[in-house]
Short mmCIF file of C-alpha atoms and ligand atoms in Angstrom, two decimals:
data_model
loop_
_atom_site.label_atom_id
_atom_site.label_comp_id
_atom_site.label_asym_id
_atom_site.label_seq_id
_atom_site.Cartn_x
_atom_site.Cartn_y
_atom_site.Cartn_z
CA UNK A 1 65.70 134.09 185.97
CA UNK A 2 65.63 130.85 183.98
CA UNK A 3 68.35 130.92 181.35
CA UNK A 4 65.77 129.99 178.67
CA UNK A 5 63.64 133.03 179.56
CA UNK A 6 63.55 135.59 176.76
CA UNK A 7 65.13 138.78 178.10
CA UNK A 8 67.27 141.70 177.00
CA UNK A 9 67.69 145.44 176.90
CA UNK A 10 67.34 148.26 174.36
CA UNK A 11 68.06 151.98 174.50
CA UNK A 12 67.03 154.84 172.18
CA UNK A 13 67.35 158.60 172.09
CA UNK A 14 64.62 160.52 170.26
CA UNK A 15 64.20 164.27 169.70
CA UNK A 16 61.38 166.70 170.13
CA UNK A 17 60.18 168.67 167.12
CA UNK A 18 58.90 172.20 166.55
CA UNK A 19 55.94 172.68 164.19
CA UNK A 20 56.04 175.36 161.52
CA UNK A 21 52.44 174.63 160.35
CA UNK A 22 50.66 173.66 163.54
CA UNK A 23 48.49 170.69 164.37
CA UNK A 24 45.69 172.11 166.51
CA UNK A 25 42.39 170.20 166.36
CA UNK A 26 41.61 166.51 166.01
CA UNK A 27 38.86 164.76 164.05
CA UNK A 28 36.19 163.88 166.65
CA UNK A 29 35.88 160.21 167.68
CA UNK A 30 39.22 159.17 166.13
CA UNK A 31 42.64 158.48 167.65
CA UNK A 32 44.87 161.41 166.89
CA UNK A 33 43.69 162.09 163.35
CA UNK A 34 44.49 165.74 162.64
CA UNK A 35 42.04 168.23 161.17
CA UNK A 36 44.87 169.61 159.03
CA UNK A 37 48.33 168.72 157.84
CA UNK A 38 51.37 170.00 159.79
CA UNK A 39 55.08 170.47 159.05
CA UNK A 40 57.93 170.44 161.58
CA UNK A 41 61.67 170.67 162.09
CA UNK A 42 63.14 167.72 163.98
CA UNK A 43 65.39 169.04 166.77
CA UNK A 44 68.70 167.67 168.05
CA UNK A 45 69.30 168.78 171.63
CA UNK A 46 65.87 168.43 173.18
CA UNK A 47 65.66 164.65 173.39
CA UNK A 48 64.35 161.87 175.58
CA UNK A 49 66.60 158.89 176.27
CA UNK A 50 64.68 155.71 177.09
CA UNK A 51 65.94 152.30 178.00
CA UNK A 52 63.83 149.17 178.46
CA UNK A 53 64.86 145.96 180.10
CA UNK A 54 62.41 143.21 179.12
CA UNK A 55 61.86 139.78 180.51
CA UNK A 56 59.38 136.98 179.66
CA UNK A 57 56.68 136.67 182.27
CA UNK A 58 53.29 134.96 182.68
CA UNK A 59 51.56 138.34 182.05
CA UNK A 60 52.20 141.92 181.04
CA UNK A 61 53.99 144.07 183.63
CA UNK A 62 55.13 147.70 183.50
CA UNK A 63 57.58 149.47 185.83
CA UNK A 64 58.36 153.05 184.81
CA UNK A 65 60.94 155.44 186.19
CA UNK A 66 61.69 159.00 185.08
CA UNK A 67 65.09 160.38 186.18
CA UNK A 68 65.45 157.32 188.38
CA UNK A 69 62.20 157.95 190.26
CA UNK A 70 58.74 156.47 189.95
CA UNK A 71 56.40 158.71 187.97
CA UNK A 72 52.74 157.69 188.25
CA UNK A 73 51.54 160.24 185.66
CA UNK A 74 53.83 158.95 182.86
CA UNK A 75 53.36 155.38 184.01
CA UNK A 76 49.56 155.73 183.57
CA UNK A 77 49.96 157.37 180.13
CA UNK A 78 52.22 154.58 178.86
CA UNK A 79 50.09 151.81 180.42
CA UNK A 80 46.93 153.26 178.76
CA UNK A 81 48.68 153.49 175.39
CA UNK A 82 50.01 149.91 175.58
CA UNK A 83 46.71 148.42 176.79
CA UNK A 84 44.76 150.22 174.08
CA UNK A 85 47.14 149.21 171.30
CA UNK A 86 48.42 145.86 172.57
CA UNK A 87 47.32 144.38 169.24
CA UNK A 88 50.28 146.22 167.67
CA UNK A 89 52.66 144.66 170.17
CA UNK A 90 51.32 141.10 170.79
CA UNK A 91 54.76 139.97 172.04
CA UNK A 92 54.29 142.22 175.06
CA UNK A 93 51.35 140.26 176.43
CA UNK A 94 53.75 137.98 178.30
CA UNK A 95 56.49 140.43 179.03
CA UNK A 96 57.68 142.37 182.06
CA UNK A 97 59.03 145.82 181.08
CA UNK A 98 61.30 148.00 183.18
CA UNK A 99 61.42 151.41 181.55
CA UNK A 100 63.88 154.19 182.46
CA UNK A 101 63.54 157.54 180.83
CA UNK A 102 65.20 160.90 181.07
CA UNK A 103 65.27 164.16 179.09
CA UNK A 104 68.46 165.74 177.77
CA UNK A 105 66.97 169.21 178.15
CA UNK A 106 66.86 170.94 181.53
CA UNK A 107 64.20 170.00 184.03
CA UNK A 108 61.36 172.50 184.21
CA UNK A 109 62.27 174.34 181.04
CA UNK A 110 58.58 174.43 180.08
CA UNK A 111 59.35 172.27 177.05
CA UNK A 112 56.72 169.65 176.19
CA UNK A 113 58.34 166.26 176.08
CA UNK A 114 55.53 164.04 174.77
CA UNK A 115 56.88 164.02 171.19
CA UNK A 116 60.40 162.97 172.25
CA UNK A 117 59.32 160.60 175.00
CA UNK A 118 56.61 158.76 173.01
CA UNK A 119 58.78 158.44 169.88
CA UNK A 120 61.65 157.08 172.06
CA UNK A 121 59.28 154.57 173.66
CA UNK A 122 58.02 153.34 170.28
CA UNK A 123 61.58 153.01 168.89
CA UNK A 124 62.45 150.85 171.91
CA UNK A 125 59.34 148.68 171.56
CA UNK A 126 60.04 148.05 167.89
CA UNK A 127 63.60 147.16 168.77
CA UNK A 128 62.35 144.61 171.31
CA UNK A 129 60.07 143.17 168.67
CA UNK A 130 63.12 142.86 166.36
CA UNK A 131 65.12 141.07 169.05
CA UNK A 132 62.25 138.73 170.01
CA UNK A 133 61.04 137.89 166.55
CA UNK A 134 64.26 138.47 164.62
CA UNK A 135 64.79 139.64 161.03
CA UNK A 136 62.50 142.68 160.94
CA UNK A 137 63.97 145.85 159.46
CA UNK A 138 63.21 149.15 161.18
CA UNK A 139 60.15 150.58 159.38
CA UNK A 140 59.94 154.33 160.12
CA UNK A 141 56.43 154.57 158.60
CA UNK A 142 55.19 152.01 161.12
CA UNK A 143 57.16 153.66 163.93
CA UNK A 144 55.58 156.99 163.06
CA UNK A 145 52.10 155.46 162.93
CA UNK A 146 52.52 153.93 166.39
CA UNK A 147 54.07 157.11 167.83
CA UNK A 148 51.02 159.03 166.55
CA UNK A 149 48.71 156.77 168.55
CA UNK A 150 50.69 157.65 171.71
CA UNK A 151 50.89 161.41 171.04
CA UNK A 152 49.97 163.08 167.75
CA UNK A 153 53.01 165.30 167.11
CA UNK A 154 55.37 162.44 168.18
CA UNK A 155 54.83 160.90 164.74
CA UNK A 156 56.93 163.70 163.16
CA UNK A 157 59.91 163.13 165.48
CA UNK A 158 60.73 159.79 163.83
CA UNK A 159 62.25 161.45 160.74
CA UNK A 160 65.45 163.46 160.22
CA UNK A 161 65.41 167.25 159.43
CA UNK A 162 61.74 167.91 158.57
CA UNK A 163 58.50 165.93 158.44
CA UNK A 164 54.96 166.34 157.14
CA UNK A 165 52.00 164.79 158.88
CA UNK A 166 48.45 164.76 157.50
CA UNK A 167 47.00 164.01 154.09
CA UNK A 168 47.41 166.86 151.63
CA UNK A 169 46.94 167.01 147.87
CA UNK A 170 50.15 169.02 147.80
CA UNK A 171 52.28 165.95 148.63
CA UNK A 172 51.96 162.44 147.17
CA UNK A 173 52.09 159.74 149.83
CA UNK A 174 51.14 162.06 152.71
CA UNK A 175 48.78 160.51 155.25
CA UNK A 176 46.71 161.26 158.39
CA UNK A 177 48.02 157.98 159.91
CA UNK A 178 51.73 158.71 159.87
CA UNK A 179 54.27 161.42 158.98
CA UNK A 180 56.54 161.34 155.98
CA UNK A 181 60.10 162.61 155.64
CA UNK A 182 60.74 165.91 153.87
CA UNK A 183 64.51 165.48 154.06
CA UNK A 184 64.85 165.08 150.28
CA UNK A 185 62.27 167.77 149.51
CA UNK A 186 63.86 170.82 151.08
CA UNK A 187 66.49 173.34 150.03
CA UNK A 188 69.87 172.67 151.84
CA UNK A 189 69.55 175.94 153.76
CA UNK A 190 66.73 174.48 155.87
CA UNK A 191 68.95 171.59 156.98
CA UNK A 192 71.23 174.16 158.65
CA UNK A 193 68.44 175.82 160.67
CA UNK A 194 68.90 176.75 164.29
CA UNK A 195 66.14 176.88 166.89
CA UNK A 196 67.15 178.99 169.88
CA UNK A 197 64.52 178.32 172.50
CA UNK A 198 64.03 181.29 174.81
CA UNK A 199 62.67 180.16 178.18
CA UNK A 200 60.17 182.88 179.16
CA UNK A 201 58.53 180.65 181.76
CA UNK A 202 59.58 177.29 183.15
CA UNK A 203 56.19 176.54 184.68
CA UNK A 204 54.15 173.51 183.71
CA UNK A 205 51.69 174.13 180.86
CA UNK A 206 48.50 175.78 182.12
CA UNK A 207 46.37 173.90 179.59
CA UNK A 208 47.21 170.42 178.30
CA UNK A 209 47.37 170.02 174.52
CA UNK A 210 44.63 167.35 174.86
CA UNK A 211 42.30 170.00 176.32
CA UNK A 212 43.48 172.59 173.72
CA UNK A 213 42.69 170.28 170.80
CA UNK A 214 39.27 169.52 172.28
CA UNK A 215 38.40 173.20 172.53
CA UNK A 216 38.78 173.54 168.76
CA UNK A 217 35.53 171.58 168.38
CA UNK A 218 33.42 174.55 169.44
CA UNK A 219 35.74 177.26 168.17
CA UNK A 220 33.87 179.64 165.81
CA UNK A 221 36.98 180.05 163.66
CA UNK A 222 37.76 176.34 163.37
CA UNK A 223 36.81 175.85 159.68
CA UNK A 224 38.65 179.03 158.59
CA UNK A 225 41.67 177.82 160.54
CA UNK A 226 41.73 174.38 158.94
CA UNK A 227 41.50 175.93 155.46
CA UNK A 228 44.31 178.35 156.27
CA UNK A 229 46.52 175.59 157.62
CA UNK A 230 45.94 173.54 154.44
CA UNK A 231 46.92 176.54 152.28
CA UNK A 232 49.94 177.27 154.49
CA UNK A 233 51.09 173.67 154.11
CA UNK A 234 50.84 173.77 150.30
CA UNK A 235 52.68 177.13 150.07
CA UNK A 236 55.30 176.09 152.65
CA UNK A 237 56.13 172.91 150.71
CA UNK A 238 56.98 175.09 147.68
CA UNK A 239 58.90 177.57 149.81
CA UNK A 240 60.96 174.79 151.43
CA UNK A 241 61.93 173.48 148.02
CA UNK A 242 62.83 176.89 146.63
CA UNK A 243 64.69 178.16 149.72
CA UNK A 244 62.45 181.27 149.86
CA UNK A 245 63.34 182.50 153.35
CA UNK A 246 61.12 185.59 153.33
CA UNK A 247 57.95 183.66 152.70
CA UNK A 248 59.12 181.01 155.18
CA UNK A 249 59.28 183.73 157.88
CA UNK A 250 55.84 185.01 156.93
CA UNK A 251 54.12 181.64 157.11
CA UNK A 252 55.99 180.59 160.28
CA UNK A 253 54.93 183.70 162.20
CA UNK A 254 51.36 183.65 160.85
CA UNK A 255 51.03 180.05 162.14
CA UNK A 256 52.31 180.91 165.60
CA UNK A 257 50.00 183.90 165.90
CA UNK A 258 46.98 181.90 164.65
CA UNK A 259 47.63 179.11 167.15
CA UNK A 260 47.54 181.59 170.04
CA UNK A 261 44.64 183.58 168.53
CA UNK A 262 42.61 180.33 168.46
CA UNK A 263 43.30 179.78 172.15
CA UNK A 264 42.15 183.30 172.90
CA UNK A 265 38.84 182.79 171.12
CA UNK A 266 37.94 179.37 172.44
CA UNK A 267 35.38 178.91 175.19
CA UNK A 268 36.80 179.01 177.83
CA UNK A 269 39.53 181.18 176.37
CA UNK A 270 43.12 181.18 177.54
CA UNK A 271 46.26 183.20 177.04
CA UNK A 272 49.54 181.33 177.11
CA UNK A 273 51.79 184.21 176.00
CA UNK A 274 53.43 186.29 178.75
CA UNK A 275 54.42 189.98 178.60
CA UNK A 276 58.03 188.88 177.87
CA UNK A 277 56.85 186.74 174.95
CA UNK A 278 55.58 189.97 173.32
CA UNK A 279 58.70 191.93 174.27
CA UNK A 280 60.82 189.32 172.51
CA UNK A 281 58.63 189.26 169.42
CA UNK A 282 58.75 193.09 169.12
CA UNK A 283 62.55 193.21 169.62
CA UNK A 284 63.01 190.42 167.03
CA UNK A 285 60.92 192.33 164.45
CA UNK A 286 62.98 195.47 164.99
CA UNK A 287 66.21 193.44 164.64
CA UNK A 288 64.96 191.87 161.40
CA UNK A 289 64.02 195.23 159.94
CA UNK A 290 67.38 196.78 160.82
CA UNK A 291 69.57 193.85 159.65
CA UNK A 292 67.54 192.17 156.89
CA UNK A 293 68.49 188.80 158.44
CA UNK A 294 65.77 186.22 157.71
CA UNK A 295 65.21 185.36 161.34
CA UNK A 296 61.70 184.61 162.61
CA UNK A 297 59.89 183.21 165.60
CA UNK A 298 57.42 180.49 166.36
CA UNK A 299 55.56 179.48 169.50
CA UNK A 300 54.41 176.16 170.79
CA UNK A 301 51.40 175.87 173.13
CA UNK A 302 53.21 177.96 175.73
CA UNK A 303 55.00 181.28 176.31
CA UNK A 304 58.52 180.26 175.23
CA UNK A 305 59.80 181.72 171.94
CA UNK A 306 61.57 179.62 169.31
CA UNK A 307 63.91 181.81 167.23
CA UNK A 308 64.57 180.23 163.82
CA UNK A 309 67.46 181.15 161.47
CA UNK A 310 69.95 179.63 159.03
CA UNK A 311 73.41 178.64 160.23
CA UNK A 312 75.12 181.40 158.25
CA UNK A 313 73.56 184.06 160.52
CA UNK A 314 74.38 182.37 163.81
CA UNK A 315 76.98 184.80 165.03
CA UNK A 316 74.84 187.91 164.66
CA UNK A 317 71.62 186.35 165.90
CA UNK A 318 73.25 184.76 168.96
CA UNK A 319 74.90 188.05 169.82
CA UNK A 320 71.48 189.74 169.52
CA UNK A 321 69.89 187.08 171.76
CA UNK A 322 72.62 187.53 174.41
CA UNK A 323 72.57 191.34 174.28
CA UNK A 324 68.84 192.00 173.86
CA UNK A 325 66.66 188.95 174.62
CA UNK A 326 68.35 187.03 177.42
CA UNK A 327 66.97 189.64 179.86
CA UNK A 328 63.42 188.41 179.12
CA UNK A 329 64.27 184.77 179.89
CA UNK A 330 63.96 183.03 183.28
CA UNK A 331 67.43 183.25 184.81
CA UNK A 332 68.69 184.21 181.31
CA UNK A 333 67.95 180.64 180.15
CA UNK A 334 67.80 179.65 176.49
CA UNK A 335 68.63 176.43 174.62
CA UNK A 336 70.73 176.59 171.46
CA UNK A 337 69.05 173.81 169.55
CA UNK A 338 69.13 173.07 165.81
CA UNK A 339 67.75 170.77 163.16
CA UNK A 340 68.73 167.14 163.78
CA UNK A 341 68.90 163.64 162.44
CA UNK A 342 66.01 161.96 164.24
CA UNK A 343 66.06 159.05 166.72
CA UNK A 344 69.12 156.89 167.21
CA UNK A 345 69.93 153.72 169.07
CA UNK A 346 72.36 154.19 171.96
O1 PMV B 1 50.89 166.23 169.91
P1 PMV B 1 50.15 167.07 170.85
O2 PMV B 1 48.83 166.50 171.18
O3 PMV B 1 50.97 167.39 172.08
O4 PMV B 1 49.84 168.49 170.14
C1 PMV B 1 50.87 169.36 169.67
C2 PMV B 1 50.29 170.70 169.46
C3 PMV B 1 51.31 171.77 169.10
O5 PMV B 1 52.55 171.49 169.72
C4 PMV B 1 50.80 173.09 169.63
C5 PMV B 1 51.48 171.94 167.61
C6 PMV B 1 52.23 170.87 166.88
O6 PMV B 1 51.88 170.64 165.72
O7 PMV B 1 53.22 170.34 167.40
#
């Protein structure tokens, strides 16, 4: 390498997020523009760590490794994203990138990693831009916008605690193009929330979220769903401010059930819940009724159950998980995650 060649290395860790109001359905013909607004908790344990070594070259080059091994599927996804949006990263046109990525959560835990991996990638690319061009402050709005182009829900991972993505009259400054932080808009109790992720199945997703979003186009309940999600967002924003945990539980569970109901009535239809998903939900409802603890569940596009509760109830809820729910998890596996501070440079 010539000593005048521009080169260097950057490394970022970025978390996954779990949606309370779900994004399910894109506007046709647009790049990841949601049909409705969504709200999520940013997590802290389920992260992707990405490092990029960059070096000036006569053309763009990409070498991707996941867990130290070549990974053609991810490599293609990243290459497609960069080629399509090279205009946002003109400095890459004459750059060779060596990307290494790994997840901090267990392999084959059935947890989708596109939000964490794509937000980590974007944070690294913006850091390279800063090093190459100099003097540019980290702009989270821009980072969120670029992460959205790579994978919709990734745009919410850029912010600490909670984020809102999608234009809604209920929140000034909200946008379909990027997420905004809700950190200063929520009652302190929500900053203490835990997300215990119960691994009901560690298999790869049966239906990709890309295919799932596309099936919303012909779904007979689509319009009703988008209206409901908009109402849920508006109510949830009030609830988050007020610290109303009972209504929080009601909206969170209604959203999880609707997401899966939509899958069951698309054509072709699909069921991602497993018998143990339902056993966990029933046991959780009984526990909530008996104890009055404001603990609730949500589901992603898969069978694993996310149990959400404030920090003050950790001891009782974790005991309940160990005594009553672990038996429904693959090899007793669950991840004790909680709300986190967003991406950071390593
Ligand atoms: O960002 P995508 O395309 O992987 O879609 C995410 C869809 C859900 O995880 C089911 C919901 C959400 O809002 O995160």
